[in-house]
Short mmCIF file of C-alpha atoms in Angstrom, two decimals:
data_model
loop_
_atom_site.label_atom_id
_atom_site.label_comp_id
_atom_site.label_asym_id
_atom_site.label_seq_id
_atom_site.Cartn_x
_atom_site.Cartn_y
_atom_site.Cartn_z
CA MET A 1 -88.50 -4.69 43.01
CA PHE A 2 -87.26 -5.20 39.13
CA LYS A 3 -83.99 -3.74 40.59
CA LYS A 4 -83.56 -5.94 43.65
CA ILE A 5 -84.68 -8.97 40.88
CA SER A 6 -81.94 -8.30 38.66
CA ILE A 7 -79.04 -7.80 41.56
CA PHE A 8 -80.17 -11.09 42.51
CA PHE A 9 -80.23 -12.55 38.69
CA LEU A 10 -76.73 -11.03 38.45
CA GLY A 11 -74.98 -12.13 41.66
CA MET A 12 -76.81 -15.75 40.35
CA MET A 13 -74.68 -15.36 37.02
CA PHE A 14 -71.83 -14.43 38.91
CA PHE A 15 -71.94 -17.35 41.36
CA GLY A 16 -72.68 -19.95 38.22
CA PHE A 17 -69.91 -19.03 36.23
CA GLY A 18 -67.64 -19.24 39.41
CA PHE A 19 -68.89 -22.60 40.04
CA LEU A 20 -68.56 -23.45 36.57
CA ASP A 21 -64.88 -21.94 36.39
CA SER A 22 -63.92 -24.05 39.73
CA SER A 23 -66.22 -27.53 39.23
CA GLN A 24 -65.42 -28.23 35.46
CA ALA A 25 -62.10 -26.83 34.22
CA GLN A 26 -60.49 -30.19 35.06
CA VAL A 27 -59.59 -32.14 31.94
CA GLU A 28 -57.60 -29.31 29.57
CA LYS A 29 -55.94 -31.13 27.12
CA ILE A 30 -55.95 -34.57 25.87
CA GLU A 31 -53.71 -36.48 23.67
CA ILE A 32 -54.72 -40.24 22.14
CA GLY A 33 -53.30 -42.45 20.57
CA ILE A 34 -55.20 -43.39 17.73
CA ASP A 35 -53.91 -47.10 16.45
CA GLY A 36 -55.04 -48.27 12.71
CA LEU A 37 -54.57 -44.31 11.85
CA ALA A 38 -52.48 -45.01 8.72
CA CYS A 39 -54.90 -43.16 6.05
CA PRO A 40 -55.39 -39.96 6.26
CA PHE A 41 -58.25 -39.87 4.18
CA CYS A 42 -59.97 -42.41 6.85
CA ALA A 43 -60.20 -39.59 9.44
CA TYR A 44 -63.19 -37.38 8.39
CA GLY A 45 -65.51 -39.62 10.31
CA LEU A 46 -62.60 -39.72 13.66
CA GLU A 47 -62.28 -35.52 13.69
CA LYS A 48 -66.44 -35.42 13.73
CA LYS A 49 -67.08 -37.61 16.65
CA LEU A 50 -63.98 -36.11 18.89
CA LYS A 51 -65.22 -33.26 17.95
CA LYS A 52 -68.63 -34.12 19.06
CA ILE A 53 -67.47 -35.73 23.14
CA LYS A 54 -68.55 -33.34 25.68
CA GLY A 55 -66.39 -30.06 26.71
CA VAL A 56 -64.01 -30.21 23.52
CA GLY A 57 -63.25 -27.17 21.64
CA GLU A 58 -60.28 -27.69 19.20
CA VAL A 59 -60.02 -31.01 17.53
CA LYS A 60 -56.17 -31.54 16.14
CA ILE A 61 -55.13 -35.43 14.35
CA TYR A 62 -51.23 -36.02 13.59
CA VAL A 63 -51.45 -38.48 11.17
CA ASP A 64 -48.07 -39.80 11.45
CA LYS A 65 -47.49 -39.20 14.65
CA GLY A 66 -50.81 -41.51 15.09
CA VAL A 67 -52.62 -38.93 17.80
CA ALA A 68 -54.94 -36.74 18.46
CA ILE A 69 -55.31 -33.57 20.26
CA LEU A 70 -58.16 -32.39 22.04
CA LYS A 71 -58.11 -28.90 23.81
CA HIS A 72 -61.03 -27.94 26.41
CA LYS A 73 -63.50 -25.23 25.63
CA LYS A 74 -63.61 -22.21 27.77
CA GLU A 75 -64.70 -22.89 31.16
CA GLN A 76 -65.54 -26.77 30.42
CA SER A 77 -63.96 -30.04 30.76
CA ILE A 78 -63.51 -32.81 28.47
CA MET A 79 -65.56 -35.99 29.17
CA ILE A 80 -63.15 -38.06 29.35
CA ASP A 81 -65.37 -41.44 29.34
CA GLU A 82 -66.33 -40.35 26.04
CA LEU A 83 -63.16 -40.87 25.05
CA GLU A 84 -62.29 -44.13 24.19
CA SER A 85 -65.93 -44.91 22.53
CA ALA A 86 -65.97 -42.48 20.13
CA VAL A 87 -62.58 -43.79 18.86
CA GLN A 88 -64.16 -47.14 18.52
CA ASP A 89 -67.38 -45.68 16.63
CA ALA A 90 -64.73 -43.92 14.23
CA GLY A 91 -63.66 -47.54 13.16
CA PHE A 92 -60.30 -47.15 14.78
CA THR A 93 -58.38 -48.42 18.36
CA PRO A 94 -57.01 -46.56 20.95
CA GLY A 95 -53.96 -46.11 22.13
CA GLU A 96 -52.01 -44.62 25.20
CA ILE A 97 -53.99 -41.45 26.72
CA LYS A 98 -52.12 -38.30 28.08
CA ALA A 99 -53.92 -35.89 30.06
CA THR A 100 -53.58 -32.27 31.39
CA VAL A 101 -56.25 -31.85 34.23
CA VAL A 102 -56.31 -29.14 36.86
CA GLY A 103 -57.15 -30.21 40.50
CA LYS A 104 -56.20 -31.32 44.19
CA VAL A 105 -54.73 -33.87 45.31
CA THR A 106 -56.26 -35.20 48.04
CA GLN A 107 -56.81 -38.69 50.40
CA ARG A 108 -59.75 -40.77 49.90
CA ASP A 109 -59.83 -43.95 52.64
CA GLY A 110 -56.13 -44.20 52.61
CA THR A 111 -55.93 -44.08 48.76
CA LEU A 112 -54.31 -40.46 46.87
CA VAL A 113 -56.84 -39.22 44.77
CA PHE A 114 -56.67 -36.51 42.14
CA SER A 115 -60.30 -34.68 42.68
CA THR A 116 -61.31 -31.37 41.93
CA THR A 117 -63.96 -29.19 43.90
CA GLY A 118 -67.50 -29.79 43.01
CA SER A 119 -66.82 -32.92 40.85
CA ASP A 120 -67.34 -36.58 41.62
CA VAL A 121 -65.11 -37.41 38.88
CA MET A 122 -61.02 -38.75 40.63
CA PHE A 123 -58.34 -40.15 39.53
CA MET A 124 -56.15 -42.55 41.41
CA ILE A 125 -52.69 -41.63 41.41
CA ASN A 126 -50.43 -44.23 40.50
CA GLU A 127 -47.10 -44.31 42.24
CA ASN A 128 -43.47 -42.69 41.03
CA ASP A 129 -41.17 -40.42 41.51
CA GLU A 130 -42.84 -37.27 40.29
CA LEU A 131 -45.89 -38.38 42.76
CA GLN A 132 -43.12 -37.97 45.66
CA LYS A 133 -41.63 -34.66 44.52
CA LEU A 134 -45.53 -33.38 44.26
CA ARG A 135 -46.26 -34.58 47.55
CA SER A 136 -43.22 -32.71 49.39
CA GLU A 137 -43.79 -29.43 46.99
CA LEU A 138 -46.93 -29.23 48.65
CA LYS A 139 -46.09 -30.19 52.21
CA GLY A 140 -49.89 -31.58 53.24
CA THR A 141 -51.52 -28.29 51.80
CA GLU A 142 -54.15 -28.91 49.15
CA LYS A 143 -52.97 -26.28 46.46
CA GLN A 144 -54.78 -26.25 43.22
CA VAL A 145 -52.29 -28.07 40.87
CA ARG A 146 -52.18 -28.86 36.97
CA ILE A 147 -50.74 -32.18 36.48
CA THR A 148 -49.88 -34.09 32.59
CA GLY A 149 -49.74 -37.58 33.09
CA ARG A 150 -50.36 -40.74 31.18
CA LEU A 151 -54.23 -42.35 32.52
CA VAL A 152 -54.31 -45.42 31.89
CA HIS A 153 -57.75 -47.31 32.11
CA GLU A 154 -57.45 -49.82 34.86
CA ASN A 155 -61.22 -49.57 36.47
CA PRO A 156 -59.77 -49.53 39.89
CA GLU A 157 -61.81 -50.51 43.35
CA GLY A 158 -62.71 -47.22 45.31
CA HIS A 159 -65.36 -45.10 46.17
CA HIS A 160 -66.28 -42.52 43.13
CA ALA A 161 -63.04 -43.78 41.60
CA HIS A 162 -62.87 -43.33 38.04
CA PRO A 163 -61.87 -46.11 35.42
CA TYR A 164 -58.38 -44.42 34.72
CA THR A 165 -55.46 -44.15 36.40
CA LEU A 166 -52.77 -41.29 36.41
CA THR A 167 -49.50 -41.52 36.70
CA ILE A 168 -47.73 -38.14 36.70
CA GLU A 169 -45.10 -36.84 34.06
CA LYS A 170 -44.93 -33.33 35.09
CA PHE A 171 -46.64 -30.54 37.37
CA GLU A 172 -47.35 -27.17 37.97
CA VAL A 173 -48.54 -25.67 41.67
CA ILE A 174 -50.97 -23.33 40.70
CA MET B 1 -72.31 -66.86 -35.21
CA THR B 2 -73.38 -63.94 -36.89
CA LYS B 3 -72.24 -60.82 -36.55
CA GLU B 4 -75.02 -59.03 -34.89
CA CYS B 5 -74.94 -62.13 -32.51
CA ARG B 6 -71.32 -61.61 -31.57
CA ILE B 7 -72.09 -57.85 -31.35
CA LEU B 8 -74.74 -58.43 -28.67
CA PHE B 9 -72.68 -60.76 -26.76
CA GLY B 10 -69.91 -58.60 -27.22
CA VAL B 11 -72.02 -55.51 -25.09
CA LEU B 12 -73.10 -58.13 -22.87
CA VAL B 13 -69.58 -59.80 -22.11
CA VAL B 14 -68.20 -55.86 -21.49
CA LEU B 15 -71.49 -55.08 -19.69
CA ALA B 16 -71.07 -58.35 -17.39
CA SER B 17 -67.53 -57.39 -16.72
CA LEU B 18 -68.71 -53.95 -16.08
CA TRP B 19 -71.40 -55.58 -13.36
CA GLY B 20 -68.58 -57.40 -12.12
CA LYS B 21 -66.23 -54.55 -11.79
CA GLN B 22 -68.60 -52.32 -10.32
CA GLN B 23 -67.73 -52.69 -6.57
CA GLU B 24 -63.79 -52.30 -7.33
CA VAL B 25 -64.20 -49.55 -9.67
CA PHE B 26 -67.39 -47.30 -8.54
CA ALA B 27 -66.98 -48.00 -4.68
CA GLN B 28 -64.13 -48.26 -3.19
CA GLY B 29 -62.03 -45.50 -1.58
CA PRO B 30 -58.34 -45.61 -2.60
CA PRO B 31 -57.67 -47.70 -4.36
CA ILE B 32 -58.83 -47.20 -7.52
CA ASN B 33 -60.11 -50.40 -9.54
CA THR B 34 -59.66 -52.52 -6.57
CA ASP B 35 -62.05 -52.60 -3.26
CA THR B 36 -60.79 -51.80 0.39
CA PRO B 37 -61.59 -53.40 3.05
CA ILE B 38 -61.60 -49.68 4.81
CA LEU B 39 -65.05 -48.48 5.79
CA LEU B 40 -64.39 -44.80 7.27
CA GLY B 41 -63.92 -40.97 5.56
CA LEU B 42 -63.95 -41.59 1.60
CA ASP B 43 -63.83 -44.75 1.50
CA GLY B 44 -67.16 -44.21 3.86
CA SER B 45 -70.63 -42.06 3.59
CA GLY B 46 -70.50 -39.85 0.12
CA ILE B 47 -71.88 -39.83 -2.62
CA ARG B 48 -69.28 -40.71 -5.65
CA THR B 49 -69.78 -40.57 -9.34
CA PHE B 50 -67.04 -42.11 -11.70
CA GLY B 51 -66.81 -42.05 -15.39
CA ARG B 52 -65.18 -44.75 -17.31
CA ILE B 53 -64.32 -45.34 -21.04
CA ILE B 54 -64.43 -49.37 -22.11
CA TYR B 55 -63.33 -49.94 -25.36
CA ARG B 56 -63.65 -52.68 -27.69
CA GLY B 57 -62.21 -52.70 -31.35
CA THR B 58 -59.92 -55.43 -32.25
CA LEU B 59 -61.21 -58.74 -33.14
CA LEU B 60 -59.58 -61.83 -31.58
CA GLN B 61 -59.35 -65.30 -32.51
CA ASP B 62 -58.08 -67.63 -29.65
CA GLY B 63 -55.94 -64.58 -28.19
CA SER B 64 -54.27 -63.77 -31.88
CA GLU B 65 -55.45 -61.05 -33.68
CA ILE B 66 -57.58 -61.18 -36.77
CA ASP B 67 -58.66 -59.14 -39.98
CA ASP B 68 -62.37 -57.69 -38.61
CA PRO B 69 -63.92 -57.22 -42.66
CA THR B 70 -67.19 -55.48 -40.42
CA ASP B 71 -64.48 -53.51 -38.60
CA SER B 72 -67.15 -53.41 -35.08
CA ARG B 73 -66.63 -51.28 -32.58
CA ILE B 74 -67.78 -51.62 -29.24
CA ARG B 75 -67.48 -48.21 -26.80
CA ILE B 76 -69.53 -47.75 -22.88
CA TRP B 77 -69.78 -45.26 -21.50
CA ALA B 78 -70.73 -45.81 -17.44
CA SER B 79 -71.28 -42.85 -14.87
CA PRO B 80 -72.85 -44.49 -12.07
CA VAL B 81 -74.16 -42.95 -8.73
CA VAL B 82 -72.86 -44.58 -5.79
CA ILE B 83 -74.75 -44.06 -2.79
CA PRO B 84 -72.93 -45.80 0.72
CA TYR B 85 -74.33 -45.57 3.36
CA ASN B 86 -72.27 -46.60 7.04
CA LEU B 87 -74.34 -48.70 10.26
CA PHE B 88 -72.67 -50.26 13.49
CA SER B 89 -69.79 -47.80 14.22
CA ASP B 90 -68.80 -48.01 10.63
CA LYS B 91 -68.02 -51.76 10.74
CA LEU B 92 -71.08 -51.92 8.15
CA GLN B 93 -72.13 -50.36 4.84
CA VAL B 94 -74.64 -50.81 2.84
CA ARG B 95 -74.92 -49.45 -0.80
CA LEU B 96 -76.85 -48.57 -3.56
CA ILE B 97 -75.35 -48.06 -7.18
CA VAL B 98 -77.09 -46.39 -10.10
CA PRO B 99 -75.65 -47.19 -13.07
CA PHE B 100 -76.16 -44.75 -16.25
CA LEU B 101 -74.84 -45.79 -19.50
CA ASN B 102 -74.32 -44.65 -23.00
CA VAL B 103 -73.13 -48.11 -25.33
CA ASP B 104 -72.79 -47.36 -28.30
CA VAL B 105 -71.75 -50.28 -31.40
CA SER B 106 -70.32 -49.52 -34.40
CA SER B 107 -69.81 -51.38 -38.03
CA ASN B 108 -69.57 -50.90 -41.44
CA ASN B 109 -73.05 -51.32 -42.35
CA ALA B 110 -74.67 -50.20 -38.91
CA ASP B 111 -74.14 -47.31 -36.02
CA ASN B 112 -76.51 -48.05 -32.75
CA SER B 113 -76.50 -46.73 -29.12
CA SER B 114 -78.33 -46.66 -25.83
CA THR B 115 -78.57 -44.44 -23.08
CA GLY B 116 -80.30 -45.07 -20.34
CA ILE B 117 -80.13 -46.52 -16.26
CA GLY B 118 -78.10 -50.17 -16.17
CA ASP B 119 -79.34 -52.85 -13.34
CA LEU B 120 -79.64 -51.45 -10.33
CA ASP B 121 -76.96 -52.24 -7.66
CA PHE B 122 -77.37 -53.15 -3.81
CA SER B 123 -75.16 -54.91 -1.47
CA ALA B 124 -73.63 -54.80 2.47
CA LYS B 125 -70.23 -54.73 3.14
CA TYR B 126 -68.44 -55.80 6.77
CA GLU B 127 -65.56 -55.47 8.00
CA VAL B 128 -64.81 -59.63 9.61
CA PHE B 129 -61.03 -58.85 10.53
CA ARG B 130 -59.16 -55.88 12.07
CA ARG B 131 -55.83 -55.86 13.45
CA ASP B 132 -54.46 -51.97 14.08
CA ALA B 133 -51.13 -50.71 15.25
CA LYS B 134 -49.64 -47.12 15.28
CA ASN B 135 -49.62 -46.16 11.89
CA GLN B 136 -50.90 -49.23 10.39
CA THR B 137 -53.60 -51.21 10.07
CA PHE B 138 -54.70 -54.50 8.39
CA ARG B 139 -58.24 -55.08 7.97
CA VAL B 140 -60.67 -58.11 5.94
CA ALA B 141 -64.19 -56.87 4.76
CA SER B 142 -67.07 -59.00 2.84
CA ARG B 143 -69.46 -58.41 0.64
CA ILE B 144 -72.39 -59.64 -0.93
CA GLY B 145 -74.86 -58.14 -3.72
CA ILE B 146 -77.54 -58.08 -5.59
CA ARG B 147 -77.94 -56.57 -9.75
CA LEU B 148 -81.30 -56.07 -10.24
CA PRO B 149 -82.73 -56.61 -13.73
CA THR B 150 -83.56 -52.39 -14.39
CA GLY B 151 -81.65 -51.98 -17.52
CA ASP B 152 -83.55 -52.31 -21.12
CA GLU B 153 -82.36 -55.80 -22.16
CA ASP B 154 -84.36 -55.49 -25.25
CA ASP B 155 -82.79 -51.97 -26.76
CA MET B 156 -80.23 -52.58 -29.00
CA PRO B 157 -78.01 -52.61 -28.07
CA PRO B 158 -78.66 -53.94 -24.50
CA LEU B 159 -78.36 -51.97 -21.72
CA GLY B 160 -79.29 -54.08 -18.40
CA SER B 161 -78.60 -58.34 -18.08
CA GLY B 162 -82.32 -58.89 -18.08
CA SER B 163 -81.24 -61.17 -14.82
CA THR B 164 -81.05 -60.95 -11.34
CA ASN B 165 -77.42 -61.94 -10.96
CA TYR B 166 -75.25 -62.23 -7.64
CA TYR B 167 -71.80 -61.48 -6.09
CA PHE B 168 -69.82 -62.32 -3.08
CA THR B 169 -66.68 -60.02 -2.42
CA THR B 170 -64.23 -60.29 0.36
CA VAL B 171 -60.93 -57.61 0.50
CA ALA B 172 -57.97 -57.86 2.40
CA GLY B 173 -55.79 -53.93 3.25
CA PHE B 174 -52.56 -53.87 4.92
CA ILE B 175 -51.81 -50.03 4.96
CA LYS B 176 -48.58 -48.67 6.46
CA ASN B 177 -47.29 -45.27 6.77
CA ARG B 178 -46.70 -44.29 2.78
CA ILE B 179 -47.82 -47.81 1.79
CA GLY B 180 -50.94 -49.48 0.73
CA ILE B 181 -51.54 -53.78 -0.34
CA TYR B 182 -55.05 -54.53 -1.10
CA LEU B 183 -55.67 -58.05 -2.63
CA GLU B 184 -59.28 -59.10 -3.78
CA GLY B 185 -61.61 -61.98 -5.00
CA ILE B 186 -65.15 -61.45 -6.50
CA TYR B 187 -67.31 -63.96 -7.29
CA ASN B 188 -69.75 -63.06 -10.01
CA LEU B 189 -73.26 -65.60 -10.19
CA ASN B 190 -75.31 -64.47 -12.83
CA THR B 191 -78.79 -66.65 -13.53
CA SER B 192 -80.28 -67.05 -17.05
CA ASN B 193 -82.26 -64.57 -18.84
CA GLY B 194 -84.64 -66.65 -20.87
CA THR B 195 -82.90 -68.93 -22.91
CA LEU B 196 -80.02 -67.20 -22.87
CA ASP B 197 -77.55 -67.88 -19.61
CA LEU B 198 -74.64 -65.53 -18.84
CA GLY B 199 -71.42 -67.45 -17.63
CA ASN B 200 -70.61 -66.71 -14.14
CA SER B 201 -67.03 -65.04 -13.56
CA PHE B 202 -64.10 -64.42 -11.32
CA ASN B 203 -62.50 -60.72 -10.54
CA TYR B 204 -59.39 -60.91 -9.12
CA ASN B 205 -57.44 -57.63 -7.91
CA LEU B 206 -54.01 -56.42 -6.71
CA ALA B 207 -53.04 -52.86 -5.72
CA PHE B 208 -49.59 -51.39 -4.69
CA GLY B 209 -50.47 -47.38 -3.28
CA TYR B 210 -48.12 -45.06 -2.68
CA ARG B 211 -48.59 -41.59 -0.91
CA LEU B 212 -46.39 -39.78 -2.96
CA LEU B 213 -46.90 -36.35 -1.30
CA PRO B 214 -46.96 -35.14 1.27
CA LYS B 215 -43.66 -37.60 2.60
CA VAL B 216 -44.22 -36.70 6.32
CA TYR B 217 -48.62 -35.78 6.85
CA GLU B 218 -48.71 -34.05 9.83
CA THR B 219 -51.71 -31.75 10.51
CA TYR B 220 -54.77 -33.57 8.76
CA PRO B 221 -55.76 -32.56 6.43
CA SER B 222 -53.69 -31.83 3.97
CA PRO B 223 -53.33 -32.06 0.64
CA GLN B 224 -52.45 -35.79 -0.60
CA LEU B 225 -51.31 -37.35 -3.85
CA ASN B 226 -51.02 -41.15 -4.17
CA GLY B 227 -49.95 -43.17 -6.83
CA PHE B 228 -51.13 -46.31 -7.61
CA LEU B 229 -50.32 -49.52 -9.53
CA GLU B 230 -52.81 -52.37 -9.87
CA VAL B 231 -53.10 -55.58 -11.43
CA ASN B 232 -56.89 -56.77 -12.62
CA GLY B 233 -58.08 -59.58 -13.66
CA THR B 234 -61.28 -61.06 -14.88
CA THR B 235 -61.86 -64.49 -15.77
CA VAL B 236 -65.12 -65.22 -17.42
CA ASN B 237 -67.49 -68.55 -18.03
CA LYS B 238 -68.77 -69.12 -21.80
CA ASN B 239 -72.20 -68.31 -21.62
CA SER B 240 -74.93 -70.79 -22.89
CA LEU B 241 -77.85 -70.54 -25.36
CA ASP B 242 -80.30 -73.24 -25.49
CA GLU B 243 -78.24 -75.26 -22.42
CA GLN B 244 -75.52 -74.93 -25.74
CA SER B 245 -72.23 -73.89 -24.86
CA LEU B 246 -71.61 -70.91 -27.16
CA GLN B 247 -67.68 -71.12 -28.32
CA ASN B 248 -67.00 -67.55 -28.67
CA SER B 249 -67.65 -66.23 -25.38
CA GLY B 250 -65.98 -66.15 -22.21
CA GLY B 251 -62.50 -65.93 -21.34
CA THR B 252 -59.44 -64.11 -19.37
CA THR B 253 -58.50 -60.69 -19.19
CA VAL B 254 -55.69 -59.13 -16.96
CA PHE B 255 -55.11 -55.48 -16.90
CA LEU B 256 -52.05 -53.18 -15.69
CA SER B 257 -53.19 -50.21 -14.31
CA PRO B 258 -51.64 -47.10 -13.34
CA GLY B 259 -53.73 -44.64 -11.45
CA ILE B 260 -53.20 -41.46 -9.58
CA GLN B 261 -55.24 -39.99 -6.99
CA TYR B 262 -55.24 -36.34 -5.79
CA ILE B 263 -56.97 -35.78 -2.23
CA GLY B 264 -57.62 -32.37 -1.86
CA GLY B 265 -59.95 -31.98 1.34
CA ARG B 266 -62.50 -33.32 3.74
CA ARG B 267 -64.29 -34.22 2.08
CA TRP B 268 -62.93 -34.69 -1.64
CA LEU B 269 -60.74 -36.39 -4.10
CA ILE B 270 -60.34 -36.78 -8.06
CA GLU B 271 -58.85 -39.82 -9.74
CA ALA B 272 -58.13 -40.81 -13.27
CA SER B 273 -56.77 -44.74 -14.19
CA PHE B 274 -55.75 -46.50 -17.05
CA GLN B 275 -56.04 -50.09 -17.89
CA TYR B 276 -54.12 -51.69 -20.42
CA PRO B 277 -54.35 -55.64 -20.95
CA ILE B 278 -51.34 -57.90 -20.63
CA VAL B 279 -53.68 -61.16 -20.86
CA ASN B 280 -55.96 -60.79 -23.33
CA GLU B 281 -57.35 -63.85 -23.86
CA PRO B 282 -61.25 -64.52 -24.84
CA ASN B 283 -62.34 -67.73 -25.95
CA GLY B 284 -63.09 -67.96 -29.79
CA THR B 285 -63.59 -65.32 -31.65
CA GLN B 286 -64.16 -61.95 -29.72
CA LEU B 287 -63.98 -58.47 -29.69
CA ALA B 288 -61.49 -57.95 -26.59
CA THR B 289 -60.61 -54.35 -24.24
CA ASP B 290 -58.26 -52.40 -26.30
CA TRP B 291 -57.91 -50.27 -22.97
CA THR B 292 -60.24 -48.58 -20.21
CA VAL B 293 -60.04 -44.96 -19.12
CA SER B 294 -61.42 -44.05 -15.90
CA LEU B 295 -61.35 -40.61 -13.91
CA GLY B 296 -63.63 -40.22 -10.83
CA THR B 297 -64.39 -37.73 -7.81
CA ARG B 298 -65.87 -38.70 -4.54
CA ILE B 299 -67.34 -35.95 -2.59
CA LEU B 300 -68.73 -36.93 1.21
CA ILE B 301 -71.85 -35.15 2.11
CA PHE B 302 -72.53 -37.07 5.68
#
């Protein structure tokens, strides 16, 4: 009986980890512009607040470039929704956001969106040449894709739409 | 005026000038002798200490040096503990200053010394304007403060004013890449201590800062060396005793203040500044400040 229970829980753990991996490994890296970051001694609170964002494993602040780069914790996704408020709470103004995200390009209500299996988070994708290339490469399939692109806070209309839209700069079909 | 009165008022004037400068000297981030509108990092939450020596040994009459037959000297060592705390997304800062003082007065025929806590200082600073861009920021902040008469005013020499005093500050700062420029005005409203009314004063500060090293600041945190050149001025109204204006009180002093600052990590810096008077015009006959040396550290604990 004990053996059966152990096997059941082990199975649940593997299932759980697998689910976590596929559903949450969506935002791997963020590069966010930090306007007002002209004094390096001011960056202490910024670093602390960025590290508190759910899913963030590593934070590097490049003062003269005026950007912070956030990398995700293994098997976790960075909570983009917390980004801008963290920067504002640290006393700065959030600038341009670039993200590396993993997921699938799908179509919802006639609009192209980028989503990840098992997650409600979807980004609407802006039309550009890179999207055309990605479409022709995918040929209608729903393969996993790693996209690096610009996120713009636009509050687009649409079911489950994330407040950011994604403009693809480069992609890799996984 | 007797020698004792002159020394007493001399100490009060130095203390008043110290109180007026508390907000600029003991609490600001970079620069060293001028406040900053930036309430972040080493300017934000954390405990700071500062050692400051003020030396007065030159007797001036209407701005010109004269012989002092009593050879009077005033030396003040001030070590305040500054405890700021940030609230509301780092837009509001409340701050308590506990000043530890050692005041030493000497002349040909007497030496007197007092040691203890001076007047407690409580204030709140609010960021009223901010405009950020890449690698630059322009911010304005205002502060209101109160100094409570906790220092012993009956000690000789006194450690406190014996009156509740107020101050109002506005500071603007612009930082772009390696350069920082700061401008500050402080109005000190002093109330009376029985029959003695210390004159109100106005402090005005201009600071220019430059990041000497590193030339390119890459990843935070990196060691950083800053140089500062500041102009720190004070104009004090005459004191009055029994509603009679005292001719040998008040005046204007403007210091040129070079300084250097080393930021060694996320949580600490050390800094030093020397102040030399370029305008030294106390009213009537008064001991004037010869120089001021400041050496300090700031440590972030929150």
